[in-house]
Amino acid sequence: VFLQFWSGSAQASLLTLEPTQRLFDAFVGKDVAIVSVNQDDQSTHDLVKRLLADRKALYPTLADAEKGVGNALRVAELPCTI
């Protein structure tokens, strides 16, 4: 399992979107799960969807606006890969 935590408001996070897509493409059909976890506020949902669409990011992306998953995995700063 590859988890990529990110935020649309952090430039460093945006730089991870395209490499994550390449990784996703490389492992299609294999026993590897590649998932991004967006930690932006719920109010920016449309912006996040646009960012992903503009970068042709087709991998699964979960919303973690309340940071429950990130906190459980001790994500301290974004971007963060686990």
Tab-separated table of C-alpha atoms in Angstrom:
chain	number	residue	atom	x	y	z
A	1	VAL	CA	0.000	0.000	0.000
A	2	PHE	CA	1.294	3.420	-1.024
A	3	LEU	CA	-0.423	6.423	0.591
A	4	GLN	CA	0.350	9.944	-0.605
A	5	PHE	CA	-0.957	12.630	1.770
A	6	TRP	CA	-1.196	16.064	0.189
A	7	SER	CA	-2.879	19.461	0.122
A	8	GLY	CA	-3.769	21.653	-2.829
A	9	SER	CA	-2.521	24.683	-0.921
A	10	ALA	CA	1.047	23.355	-0.667
A	11	GLN	CA	3.179	23.700	-3.803
A	12	ALA	CA	5.367	20.773	-2.741
A	13	SER	CA	2.244	18.602	-2.552
A	14	LEU	CA	1.181	19.545	-6.072
A	15	LEU	CA	4.543	18.377	-7.362
A	16	THR	CA	3.735	14.849	-6.157
A	17	LEU	CA	0.559	14.415	-8.235
A	18	GLU	CA	2.140	13.571	-11.592
A	19	PRO	CA	4.800	11.189	-10.187
A	20	THR	CA	2.059	9.438	-8.207
A	21	GLN	CA	0.145	8.950	-11.470
A	22	ARG	CA	3.219	7.436	-13.124
A	23	LEU	CA	3.597	5.068	-10.176
A	24	PHE	CA	-0.091	4.171	-10.368
A	25	ASP	CA	0.259	3.431	-14.095
A	26	ALA	CA	3.303	1.234	-13.485
A	27	PHE	CA	1.449	-0.964	-10.987
A	28	VAL	CA	-1.938	-1.331	-12.689
A	29	GLY	CA	-3.064	-4.953	-12.400
A	30	LYS	CA	-0.528	-5.781	-9.702
A	31	ASP	CA	-1.077	-6.377	-5.990
A	32	VAL	CA	-0.220	-2.792	-5.072
A	33	ALA	CA	-2.674	-0.146	-3.892
A	34	ILE	CA	-1.773	3.451	-4.670
A	35	VAL	CA	-4.044	5.992	-3.014
A	36	SER	CA	-3.749	9.709	-2.470
A	37	VAL	CA	-5.219	11.272	0.641
A	38	ASN	CA	-6.168	14.920	0.336
A	39	GLN	CA	-6.225	16.882	3.585
A	40	ASP	CA	-7.759	20.106	2.331
A	41	ASP	CA	-10.828	21.601	3.969
A	42	GLN	CA	-14.165	20.253	2.725
A	43	SER	CA	-14.960	23.680	1.251
A	44	THR	CA	-12.211	23.238	-1.362
A	45	HIS	CA	-13.608	19.947	-2.736
A	46	ASP	CA	-14.302	21.441	-6.188
A	47	LEU	CA	-10.798	22.937	-6.370
A	48	VAL	CA	-9.253	19.584	-5.445
A	49	LYS	CA	-11.276	17.826	-8.161
A	50	ARG	CA	-10.093	20.416	-10.689
A	51	LEU	CA	-6.439	20.041	-9.623
A	52	LEU	CA	-6.638	16.278	-10.083
A	53	ALA	CA	-8.417	16.570	-13.428
A	54	ASP	CA	-5.949	19.169	-14.750
A	55	ARG	CA	-3.077	16.818	-13.930
A	56	LYS	CA	-4.911	13.755	-15.283
A	57	ALA	CA	-4.607	12.054	-11.894
A	58	LEU	CA	-6.683	8.887	-12.251
A	59	TYR	CA	-5.661	7.106	-9.056
A	60	PRO	CA	-8.059	6.862	-6.101
A	61	THR	CA	-8.109	9.963	-3.923
A	62	LEU	CA	-9.706	10.032	-0.499
A	63	ALA	CA	-10.762	13.143	1.413
A	64	ASP	CA	-9.398	13.453	4.945
A	65	ALA	CA	-10.515	17.004	5.747
A	66	GLU	CA	-10.746	16.244	9.459
A	67	LYS	CA	-7.301	14.607	9.297
A	68	GLY	CA	-8.427	11.490	11.133
A	69	VAL	CA	-6.442	9.146	8.873
A	70	GLY	CA	-3.434	11.460	8.814
A	71	ASN	CA	-3.427	11.817	12.582
A	72	ALA	CA	-3.783	8.066	13.077
A	73	LEU	CA	-0.726	7.546	10.866
A	74	ARG	CA	1.112	10.483	12.472
A	75	VAL	CA	1.383	12.595	9.342
A	76	ALA	CA	3.173	15.728	10.539
A	77	GLU	CA	3.645	17.698	7.328
A	78	LEU	CA	2.587	17.602	3.701
A	79	PRO	CA	3.346	16.066	1.383
A	80	CYS	CA	3.904	12.784	3.163
A	81	THR	CA	4.294	9.299	1.703
A	82	ILE	CA	3.608	6.165	3.699
